[in-house]
Coordinates of C-alpha atoms in Angstrom, one line a residue:
X1318 CA 88.5 80.3 129.0
X1319 CA 91.1 82.7 130.5
X1320 CA 93.8 81.6 132.8
X1321 CA 93.1 82.2 136.5
X1322 CA 96.3 84.3 136.9
X1323 CA 96.9 88.0 137.3
X1324 CA 97.9 89.9 134.1
X1325 CA 101.5 91.2 133.8
X1326 CA 102.6 94.0 131.5
X1327 CA 104.3 92.5 128.4
X1328 CA 107.6 94.3 128.6
X1329 CA 111.3 93.5 128.7
X1330 CA 111.3 93.1 132.4
X1331 CA 108.5 90.5 132.3
X1332 CA 110.1 88.6 129.4
X1333 CA 113.4 88.6 131.4
X1334 CA 111.7 87.2 134.4
X1335 CA 109.7 84.5 132.5
X1336 CA 110.9 81.0 133.2
X1337 CA 112.9 79.2 130.6
X1338 CA 110.3 76.3 130.7
X1339 CA 107.4 75.1 128.7
X1340 CA 104.0 76.6 129.4
X1341 CA 100.7 77.9 128.2
X1342 CA 100.5 81.7 127.9
X1343 CA 97.6 84.1 127.3
X1344 CA 98.1 87.4 125.6
X1345 CA 95.9 90.4 126.3
X1346 CA 95.3 93.9 125.2
X1347 CA 95.5 97.0 127.4
X1348 CA 91.9 96.5 128.6
X1349 CA 92.7 92.9 129.7
X1350 CA 90.7 91.3 126.9
X1351 CA 92.2 88.0 125.6
X1352 CA 93.7 88.2 122.1
X1353 CA 95.3 84.8 122.0
X1354 CA 96.9 81.8 123.5
X1355 CA 100.1 79.9 122.8
X1356 CA 102.4 77.3 124.0
X1357 CA 106.2 76.8 124.1
X1358 CA 109.2 77.8 126.0
X1359 CA 107.9 80.8 127.8
X1360 CA 110.9 83.1 127.6
X1361 CA 111.3 82.5 123.8
X1362 CA 107.6 82.8 123.1
X1363 CA 107.3 86.0 125.0
X1364 CA 110.3 87.6 123.3
X1365 CA 108.6 87.0 120.0
X1366 CA 105.3 88.3 121.3
X1367 CA 107.0 91.5 122.5
X1368 CA 108.8 91.9 119.2
X1369 CA 105.6 91.8 117.3
X1370 CA 103.9 94.2 119.6
X1371 CA 100.3 93.0 119.2
X1372 CA 99.8 92.4 122.9
X1373 CA 100.2 94.5 126.0
X1374 CA 99.7 92.0 128.8
X1375 CA 100.5 88.4 129.4
X1376 CA 99.9 85.6 131.9
X1377 CA 101.0 82.0 131.9
X1378 CA 100.8 78.6 133.5
X1379 CA 103.9 76.4 133.7
X1380 CA 103.9 72.9 132.1
X1381 CA 106.2 69.9 132.6
X1382 CA 106.7 69.3 128.9
X1383 CA 105.6 70.5 125.4
X1384 CA 102.9 67.8 125.5
X1385 CA 101.6 69.0 128.8
X1386 CA 101.4 72.6 127.5
X1387 CA 99.4 71.4 124.6
X1388 CA 97.0 69.6 126.9
X1389 CA 96.6 72.7 129.0
X1390 CA 95.8 74.7 125.8
X1391 CA 93.2 72.1 124.7
X1392 CA 91.5 72.3 128.1
X1393 CA 91.3 76.1 127.9
X1394 CA 90.1 76.2 124.3
X1395 CA 87.3 73.6 125.1
X1396 CA 85.9 75.5 128.1

């Protein structure tokens, strides 16, 4: 299930403004269709996603720890 957050363009500005905290992120294509989820330190993860160039949009939810991010991922994958 998708995150209930607005999409942001996955560009250098968005990556630069991403918090340096753990979180769950959702990657999307130009049409806003989900192409994948991931967890980790958001700024680092989004830098990598931008470098690979497979996604055009992103949205995220902050987590308190790596374990919390993994629980959020499990909740969204199950739904």
